[in-house]
């Protein structure tokens, strides 16, 4: 699995249209609020031209790309935490995701109902973030209540944890996202991570625009989203859910030509993947043997033994060395033998930090 991404937003902003397009899992789409009732899950293989070349050169039995899972929940509305709408009850489904894609409507269309009656991206973002904060507050209060009971035993460690949860609650009460909490000690970072708070997750804003605005830098609604994102240090992706739906219906060989006819170099899905990897500080490395060429996703900064562990736990426990081919060398020279002849097969030990595009053969001893 590459990473997983929860899709949130107000009703009728294009969440389900986008979800359908990029996952080919048909969620309900209609021109009325709350047409998504149950959360939808879809796994998408991540296209990678490097894996295609590796397969062509090594000719394994098959290729296995890495993937991304999307979770689409019902639209959130103001007051969701008090039972308004349907989205709040499904927020638990995105508690374990790595990142959140917040879809924001950035187009005018009198034929598509807007839940608040007018297009105002900054306000729409505030509504959704408020509901996420309120859900997080609920989570923290439950944890605090449980910890306070245990703290009566006099255990200093538990008392410390209770004080931390109380501080997080006050932070959320102030209307601030959890990711802006100021830590005083590294132990607090672990406690925060284990809470799985929604507002502590990295966010990318997905601006859903009309097709005509895909190459237009003058969309005033997109500008609003970029202003919000700049303050939060968030990523922004501009897509057209309707165009993505059209792309999804085309045969693979026709998609590139269709995108080029619109002046686009890549699909919205590719943009989301690129920004998601950057947002989460991820990279891809490859393994290849006679049976398969396989792409793997790991955090940047991962050492060779831990990268081996993503392939199989035995590889990490019995790690001896990593034999590394750089993708750029393989693309230039065209074969494993040519790599060896040029002295470019690199033998690395436990302290080697894996780089994006590395093709690695792990030596291990069980």
Tab-separated table of C-alpha atoms in Angstrom:
chain	number	residue	atom	x	y	z
A	1	UNK	CA	0.000	0.000	0.000
A	2	UNK	CA	1.316	3.441	-0.927
A	3	UNK	CA	-0.814	5.675	1.268
A	4	UNK	CA	-4.461	6.221	2.031
A	5	UNK	CA	-6.402	9.420	1.688
A	6	UNK	CA	-9.739	10.493	3.150
A	7	UNK	CA	-11.923	12.717	0.971
A	8	UNK	CA	-13.942	15.361	2.834
A	9	UNK	CA	-15.918	18.439	1.889
A	10	UNK	CA	-19.374	19.965	1.877
A	11	UNK	CA	-22.185	18.193	0.022
A	12	UNK	CA	-22.337	18.801	-3.761
A	13	UNK	CA	-18.743	19.937	-4.211
A	14	UNK	CA	-17.834	17.034	-6.504
A	15	UNK	CA	-16.411	14.579	-3.972
A	16	UNK	CA	-18.233	11.519	-5.248
A	17	UNK	CA	-17.756	12.457	-8.915
A	18	UNK	CA	-14.031	12.722	-8.282
A	19	UNK	CA	-13.999	9.497	-6.261
A	20	UNK	CA	-15.784	7.623	-9.054
A	21	UNK	CA	-13.429	8.985	-11.674
A	22	UNK	CA	-10.170	8.112	-9.957
A	23	UNK	CA	-11.182	4.787	-8.434
A	24	UNK	CA	-13.762	3.420	-10.887
A	25	UNK	CA	-15.811	2.493	-7.821
A	26	UNK	CA	-19.258	3.871	-8.490
A	27	UNK	CA	-20.414	5.961	-5.549
A	28	UNK	CA	-23.832	7.600	-5.800
A	29	UNK	CA	-23.778	10.997	-7.504
A	30	UNK	CA	-26.750	13.357	-7.649
A	31	UNK	CA	-27.627	17.034	-7.593
A	32	UNK	CA	-28.806	17.077	-3.987
A	33	UNK	CA	-27.105	16.990	-0.595
A	34	UNK	CA	-26.240	13.713	1.145
A	35	UNK	CA	-26.504	11.427	-1.883
A	36	UNK	CA	-23.511	9.613	-0.359
A	37	UNK	CA	-24.894	7.723	2.630
A	38	UNK	CA	-22.362	4.976	3.275
A	39	UNK	CA	-18.611	5.661	3.072
A	40	UNK	CA	-17.017	4.462	-0.139
A	41	UNK	CA	-13.605	2.775	-0.360
A	42	UNK	CA	-11.508	2.446	-3.493
A	43	UNK	CA	-7.922	1.322	-4.166
A	44	UNK	CA	-6.086	2.811	-7.138
A	45	UNK	CA	-2.833	1.529	-8.620
A	46	UNK	CA	-0.255	4.293	-8.987
A	47	UNK	CA	1.073	4.539	-12.551
A	48	UNK	CA	4.864	4.747	-12.709
A	49	UNK	CA	6.793	4.847	-15.988
A	50	UNK	CA	9.898	3.694	-14.125
A	51	UNK	CA	8.212	0.407	-13.234
A	52	UNK	CA	7.186	-0.004	-16.889
A	53	UNK	CA	10.824	0.338	-17.991
A	54	UNK	CA	12.066	-2.024	-15.283
A	55	UNK	CA	9.542	-4.618	-16.484
A	56	UNK	CA	10.647	-4.121	-20.099
A	57	UNK	CA	14.338	-4.584	-19.267
A	58	UNK	CA	14.155	-7.433	-16.727
A	59	UNK	CA	11.106	-9.207	-18.198
A	60	UNK	CA	9.720	-10.645	-14.928
A	61	UNK	CA	6.508	-12.658	-14.788
A	62	UNK	CA	4.473	-9.621	-13.749
A	63	UNK	CA	4.699	-6.099	-12.345
A	64	UNK	CA	3.135	-4.944	-9.085
A	65	UNK	CA	2.620	-1.188	-8.731
A	66	UNK	CA	2.125	0.513	-5.409
A	67	UNK	CA	-1.372	1.774	-4.555
A	68	UNK	CA	-3.365	4.513	-2.891
A	69	UNK	CA	-6.664	3.969	-1.068
A	70	UNK	CA	-9.353	6.647	-1.115
A	71	UNK	CA	-12.172	6.890	1.407
A	72	UNK	CA	-15.126	9.092	0.445
A	73	UNK	CA	-17.554	10.040	3.222
A	74	UNK	CA	-20.874	11.876	3.220
A	75	UNK	CA	-20.695	15.653	2.906
A	76	UNK	CA	-20.156	17.588	6.118
A	77	UNK	CA	-22.405	20.514	7.027
A	78	UNK	CA	-22.492	23.095	9.787
A	79	UNK	CA	-23.832	21.400	12.909
A	80	UNK	CA	-22.787	17.893	11.861
A	81	UNK	CA	-21.440	17.316	15.355
A	82	UNK	CA	-24.984	17.863	16.684
A	83	UNK	CA	-26.535	15.425	14.244
A	84	UNK	CA	-27.092	17.672	11.229
A	85	UNK	CA	-26.481	15.899	7.922
A	86	UNK	CA	-24.808	12.524	7.705
A	87	UNK	CA	-21.077	13.074	7.480
A	88	UNK	CA	-20.151	13.277	11.147
A	89	UNK	CA	-21.076	9.676	11.890
A	90	UNK	CA	-18.622	8.523	9.225
A	91	UNK	CA	-15.615	10.557	10.321
A	92	UNK	CA	-14.317	7.531	12.173
A	93	UNK	CA	-13.721	5.921	8.779
A	94	UNK	CA	-10.987	8.449	7.980
A	95	UNK	CA	-9.366	8.479	11.411
A	96	UNK	CA	-6.666	6.055	10.252
A	97	UNK	CA	-5.871	7.697	6.894
A	98	UNK	CA	-2.464	9.224	6.191
A	99	UNK	CA	-3.768	12.447	4.649
A	100	UNK	CA	-6.981	14.296	3.906
A	101	UNK	CA	-8.066	15.627	0.523
A	102	UNK	CA	-10.479	18.483	1.180
A	103	UNK	CA	-12.536	19.036	-1.981
A	104	UNK	CA	-13.678	22.645	-2.393
A	105	UNK	CA	-16.166	23.863	-4.987
A	106	UNK	CA	-14.585	26.585	-7.116
A	107	UNK	CA	-17.124	27.023	-9.908
A	108	UNK	CA	-20.444	28.781	-10.476
A	109	UNK	CA	-23.348	26.733	-11.792
A	110	UNK	CA	-26.971	27.623	-11.068
A	111	UNK	CA	-27.953	24.057	-11.961
A	112	UNK	CA	-25.857	22.532	-9.164
A	113	UNK	CA	-27.203	23.190	-5.689
A	114	UNK	CA	-24.810	24.650	-3.103
A	115	UNK	CA	-25.646	23.740	0.476
A	116	UNK	CA	-25.103	27.336	1.681
A	117	UNK	CA	-26.698	29.036	-1.300
A	118	UNK	CA	-23.549	30.763	-2.592
A	119	UNK	CA	-19.941	29.935	-3.492
A	120	UNK	CA	-17.512	31.015	-0.768
A	121	UNK	CA	-14.509	28.652	-0.544
A	122	UNK	CA	-12.917	30.209	2.553
A	123	UNK	CA	-16.194	29.940	4.466
A	124	UNK	CA	-16.779	26.405	3.154
A	125	UNK	CA	-13.330	25.380	4.371
A	126	UNK	CA	-14.023	26.926	7.773
A	127	UNK	CA	-17.296	24.981	8.105
A	128	UNK	CA	-15.626	21.647	7.410
A	129	UNK	CA	-12.608	22.372	9.616
A	130	UNK	CA	-14.893	23.389	12.482
A	131	UNK	CA	-16.687	20.055	12.278
A	132	UNK	CA	-13.354	18.218	12.264
A	133	UNK	CA	-12.231	20.209	15.311
A	134	UNK	CA	-15.454	19.384	17.144
A	135	UNK	CA	-15.038	15.686	16.339
A	136	UNK	CA	-11.454	15.837	17.620
A	137	UNK	CA	-12.648	17.590	20.779
A	138	UNK	CA	-15.027	14.718	21.378
A	139	UNK	CA	-12.157	12.238	20.958
A	140	UNK	CA	-9.863	14.144	23.329
A	141	UNK	CA	-12.544	14.590	26.004
A	142	UNK	CA	-13.188	10.852	26.083
A	143	UNK	CA	-9.468	10.153	26.374
A	144	UNK	CA	-9.076	12.821	29.058
A	145	UNK	CA	-11.962	11.473	31.134
A	146	UNK	CA	-10.508	7.969	31.030
A	147	UNK	CA	-6.997	9.190	31.900
A	148	UNK	CA	-8.216	11.399	34.748
A	149	UNK	CA	-9.774	8.344	36.413
A	150	UNK	CA	-6.513	6.430	36.147
A	151	UNK	CA	-4.521	9.436	37.395
A	152	UNK	CA	-6.252	9.193	40.779
A	153	UNK	CA	-3.850	6.344	41.535
A	154	UNK	CA	-1.099	8.946	41.858
A	155	UNK	CA	0.911	7.646	38.919
A	156	UNK	CA	2.993	10.619	37.717
A	157	UNK	CA	3.205	9.347	34.131
A	158	UNK	CA	-0.573	9.081	33.847
A	159	UNK	CA	-0.956	12.509	35.455
A	160	UNK	CA	1.412	13.907	32.832
A	161	UNK	CA	-0.708	12.355	30.074
A	162	UNK	CA	-3.913	13.764	31.543
A	163	UNK	CA	-2.405	17.247	31.677
A	164	UNK	CA	-1.377	16.914	28.038
A	165	UNK	CA	-4.885	15.881	26.940
A	166	UNK	CA	-6.337	18.796	28.885
A	167	UNK	CA	-3.965	21.166	27.082
A	168	UNK	CA	-4.960	19.725	23.693
A	169	UNK	CA	-8.633	20.135	24.586
A	170	UNK	CA	-8.099	23.810	25.425
A	171	UNK	CA	-6.219	24.256	22.158
A	172	UNK	CA	-9.168	22.788	20.228
A	173	UNK	CA	-11.652	24.851	22.253
A	174	UNK	CA	-9.859	27.876	20.834
A	175	UNK	CA	-10.897	26.780	17.334
A	176	UNK	CA	-7.369	25.793	16.341
A	177	UNK	CA	-6.369	22.713	14.368
A	178	UNK	CA	-4.445	20.048	16.291
A	179	UNK	CA	-1.458	20.293	13.942
A	180	UNK	CA	-0.747	23.800	15.307
A	181	UNK	CA	-0.385	22.571	18.881
A	182	UNK	CA	2.897	23.654	20.504
A	183	UNK	CA	4.750	20.698	22.015
A	184	UNK	CA	6.989	21.071	25.045
A	185	UNK	CA	8.494	17.569	24.875
A	186	UNK	CA	8.912	14.783	22.302
A	187	UNK	CA	6.796	12.460	24.466
A	188	UNK	CA	3.818	14.683	23.674
A	189	UNK	CA	4.284	14.067	19.956
A	190	UNK	CA	3.813	10.343	20.551
A	191	UNK	CA	0.671	10.950	22.614
A	192	UNK	CA	-0.709	13.237	19.908
A	193	UNK	CA	0.036	10.712	17.174
A	194	UNK	CA	-1.783	7.973	19.058
A	195	UNK	CA	-4.926	10.116	19.288
A	196	UNK	CA	-5.298	9.954	15.465
A	197	UNK	CA	-6.896	13.389	15.437
A	198	UNK	CA	-8.423	14.459	12.150
A	199	UNK	CA	-7.039	17.993	12.347
A	200	UNK	CA	-3.523	16.685	12.936
A	201	UNK	CA	-3.376	15.076	9.494
A	202	UNK	CA	-1.667	16.660	6.480
A	203	UNK	CA	-4.193	18.302	4.153
A	204	UNK	CA	-4.318	19.022	0.464
A	205	UNK	CA	-7.077	21.226	-0.890
A	206	UNK	CA	-8.581	19.962	-4.134
A	207	UNK	CA	-10.151	22.840	-6.058
A	208	UNK	CA	-12.927	21.504	-8.274
A	209	UNK	CA	-13.272	23.874	-11.242
A	210	UNK	CA	-15.037	23.947	-14.597
A	211	UNK	CA	-13.079	22.531	-17.525
A	212	UNK	CA	-12.552	26.053	-18.919
A	213	UNK	CA	-10.705	27.059	-15.742
A	214	UNK	CA	-8.190	24.214	-15.682
A	215	UNK	CA	-5.584	26.421	-17.334
A	216	UNK	CA	-6.912	29.682	-15.976
A	217	UNK	CA	-4.982	31.397	-13.191
A	218	UNK	CA	-7.713	34.009	-12.729
A	219	UNK	CA	-10.294	31.854	-10.940
A	220	UNK	CA	-11.159	33.965	-7.887
A	221	UNK	CA	-12.333	30.965	-5.891
A	222	UNK	CA	-9.043	29.124	-6.402
A	223	UNK	CA	-7.243	32.258	-5.204
A	224	UNK	CA	-9.280	32.106	-1.975
A	225	UNK	CA	-8.254	28.496	-1.415
A	226	UNK	CA	-4.600	29.273	-2.103
A	227	UNK	CA	-4.702	32.062	0.494
A	228	UNK	CA	-6.055	29.658	3.119
A	229	UNK	CA	-3.540	26.975	2.127
A	230	UNK	CA	-0.633	29.419	2.332
A	231	UNK	CA	-1.502	30.198	5.959
A	232	UNK	CA	-1.744	26.502	6.802
A	233	UNK	CA	1.234	25.295	4.777
A	234	UNK	CA	-1.121	23.021	2.841
A	235	UNK	CA	-0.973	21.778	-0.741
A	236	UNK	CA	-3.421	22.851	-3.472
A	237	UNK	CA	-4.443	20.762	-6.488
A	238	UNK	CA	-6.712	22.174	-9.200
A	239	UNK	CA	-8.818	19.586	-11.006
A	240	UNK	CA	-12.129	19.251	-12.803
A	241	UNK	CA	-14.112	16.328	-11.447
A	242	UNK	CA	-16.200	16.264	-14.631
A	243	UNK	CA	-13.072	16.060	-16.822
A	244	UNK	CA	-11.708	13.292	-14.593
A	245	UNK	CA	-14.991	11.431	-15.090
A	246	UNK	CA	-14.580	11.731	-18.871
A	247	UNK	CA	-10.975	10.534	-18.689
A	248	UNK	CA	-12.024	7.512	-16.641
A	249	UNK	CA	-14.423	6.401	-19.379
A	250	UNK	CA	-11.724	6.404	-22.059
A	251	UNK	CA	-9.470	3.460	-22.991
A	252	UNK	CA	-5.982	3.864	-21.494
A	253	UNK	CA	-4.356	4.479	-24.869
A	254	UNK	CA	-6.665	7.445	-25.585
A	255	UNK	CA	-6.334	9.284	-22.282
A	256	UNK	CA	-3.033	11.053	-22.971
A	257	UNK	CA	-4.304	12.483	-26.269
A	258	UNK	CA	-7.534	13.655	-24.612
A	259	UNK	CA	-5.647	15.428	-21.820
A	260	UNK	CA	-3.310	17.059	-24.321
A	261	UNK	CA	-6.326	18.344	-26.275
A	262	UNK	CA	-7.297	20.214	-23.110
A	263	UNK	CA	-3.796	21.575	-22.643
A	264	UNK	CA	-3.107	19.243	-19.709
A	265	UNK	CA	0.103	17.310	-19.111
A	266	UNK	CA	-1.356	14.945	-16.520
A	267	UNK	CA	-4.633	13.823	-14.987
A	268	UNK	CA	-6.051	15.074	-11.718
A	269	UNK	CA	-5.292	11.704	-10.156
A	270	UNK	CA	-1.614	12.066	-11.055
A	271	UNK	CA	-1.580	15.549	-9.516
A	272	UNK	CA	-3.135	14.217	-6.304
A	273	UNK	CA	-0.564	11.405	-6.161
A	274	UNK	CA	2.387	13.752	-6.689
A	275	UNK	CA	1.185	16.212	-4.085
A	276	UNK	CA	0.294	13.398	-1.695
A	277	UNK	CA	3.791	11.933	-1.876
A	278	UNK	CA	5.303	15.364	-1.332
A	279	UNK	CA	2.891	16.148	1.506
A	280	UNK	CA	3.722	12.906	3.320
A	281	UNK	CA	7.447	12.904	2.428
A	282	UNK	CA	7.243	9.571	0.615
A	283	UNK	CA	9.345	7.913	-2.075
A	284	UNK	CA	9.214	4.792	-4.219
A	285	UNK	CA	11.838	2.080	-4.541
A	286	UNK	CA	11.715	-1.112	-6.585
A	287	UNK	CA	12.588	-4.779	-6.274
A	288	UNK	CA	12.796	-7.184	-9.190
A	289	UNK	CA	13.239	-10.932	-9.584
A	290	UNK	CA	12.206	-13.480	-12.240
A	291	UNK	CA	8.671	-13.607	-10.833
A	292	UNK	CA	7.853	-9.901	-10.459
A	293	UNK	CA	8.925	-6.281	-10.575
A	294	UNK	CA	7.470	-4.565	-7.508
A	295	UNK	CA	7.120	-0.911	-6.477
A	296	UNK	CA	7.205	-0.059	-2.770
A	297	UNK	CA	6.348	3.172	-0.933
A	298	UNK	CA	8.306	4.269	2.145
A	299	UNK	CA	8.954	7.537	4.025
A	300	UNK	CA	11.948	9.585	2.923
A	301	UNK	CA	14.916	8.989	5.189
A	302	UNK	CA	14.237	5.238	5.563
A	303	UNK	CA	17.361	3.129	6.065
A	304	UNK	CA	18.007	0.019	3.978
A	305	UNK	CA	17.065	-2.576	6.675
A	306	UNK	CA	13.707	-0.886	7.309
A	307	UNK	CA	13.048	-0.662	3.573
A	308	UNK	CA	13.793	-4.387	3.378
A	309	UNK	CA	11.232	-4.893	6.133
A	310	UNK	CA	8.486	-3.469	3.922
A	311	UNK	CA	9.157	-6.324	1.511
A	312	UNK	CA	9.294	-8.995	4.229
A	313	UNK	CA	9.996	-8.852	7.961
A	314	UNK	CA	12.632	-11.601	7.568
A	315	UNK	CA	14.565	-9.317	5.221
A	316	UNK	CA	14.908	-6.692	7.946
A	317	UNK	CA	15.720	-9.090	10.782
A	318	UNK	CA	18.401	-10.897	8.782
A	319	UNK	CA	19.613	-7.938	6.733
A	320	UNK	CA	23.181	-8.293	5.409
A	321	UNK	CA	23.429	-5.742	2.616
A	322	UNK	CA	21.552	-4.016	-0.194
A	323	UNK	CA	22.701	-4.173	-3.794
A	324	UNK	CA	21.462	-0.969	-5.385
A	325	UNK	CA	20.990	0.103	-8.991
A	326	UNK	CA	20.105	3.729	-9.619
A	327	UNK	CA	17.135	4.080	-11.947
A	328	UNK	CA	18.870	6.834	-13.933
A	329	UNK	CA	21.779	4.457	-14.620
A	330	UNK	CA	19.437	1.657	-15.721
A	331	UNK	CA	17.500	4.002	-18.022
A	332	UNK	CA	20.769	5.236	-19.544
A	333	UNK	CA	22.589	1.910	-19.917
A	334	UNK	CA	19.628	-0.366	-20.594
A	335	UNK	CA	20.576	-3.593	-18.795
A	336	UNK	CA	21.738	-5.053	-15.484
A	337	UNK	CA	24.883	-6.411	-17.104
A	338	UNK	CA	25.792	-2.991	-18.487
A	339	UNK	CA	25.340	-1.576	-14.976
A	340	UNK	CA	27.757	-4.160	-13.569
A	341	UNK	CA	30.260	-3.653	-16.375
A	342	UNK	CA	30.280	0.077	-15.633
A	343	UNK	CA	30.883	-0.578	-11.927
A	344	UNK	CA	27.582	1.036	-10.999
A	345	UNK	CA	26.093	-1.768	-8.876
A	346	UNK	CA	26.373	-0.203	-5.421
A	347	UNK	CA	26.724	-2.423	-2.344
A	348	UNK	CA	25.252	-0.683	0.712
A	349	UNK	CA	25.091	-1.514	4.410
A	350	UNK	CA	22.714	-0.846	7.293
A	351	UNK	CA	23.262	2.920	7.326
A	352	UNK	CA	22.332	3.461	3.695
A	353	UNK	CA	19.365	5.798	3.222
A	354	UNK	CA	17.158	4.610	0.372
A	355	UNK	CA	16.630	7.115	-2.445
A	356	UNK	CA	13.671	7.579	-4.763
A	357	UNK	CA	13.922	5.253	-7.762
A	358	UNK	CA	16.428	2.831	-6.224
A	359	UNK	CA	16.215	-0.727	-7.564
A	360	UNK	CA	17.347	-2.938	-4.697
A	361	UNK	CA	18.249	-6.571	-4.209
A	362	UNK	CA	18.380	-7.383	-0.496
A	363	UNK	CA	20.791	-9.969	0.859
A	364	UNK	CA	19.662	-11.452	4.157
A	365	UNK	CA	20.214	-14.390	6.461
A	366	UNK	CA	17.293	-15.971	8.293
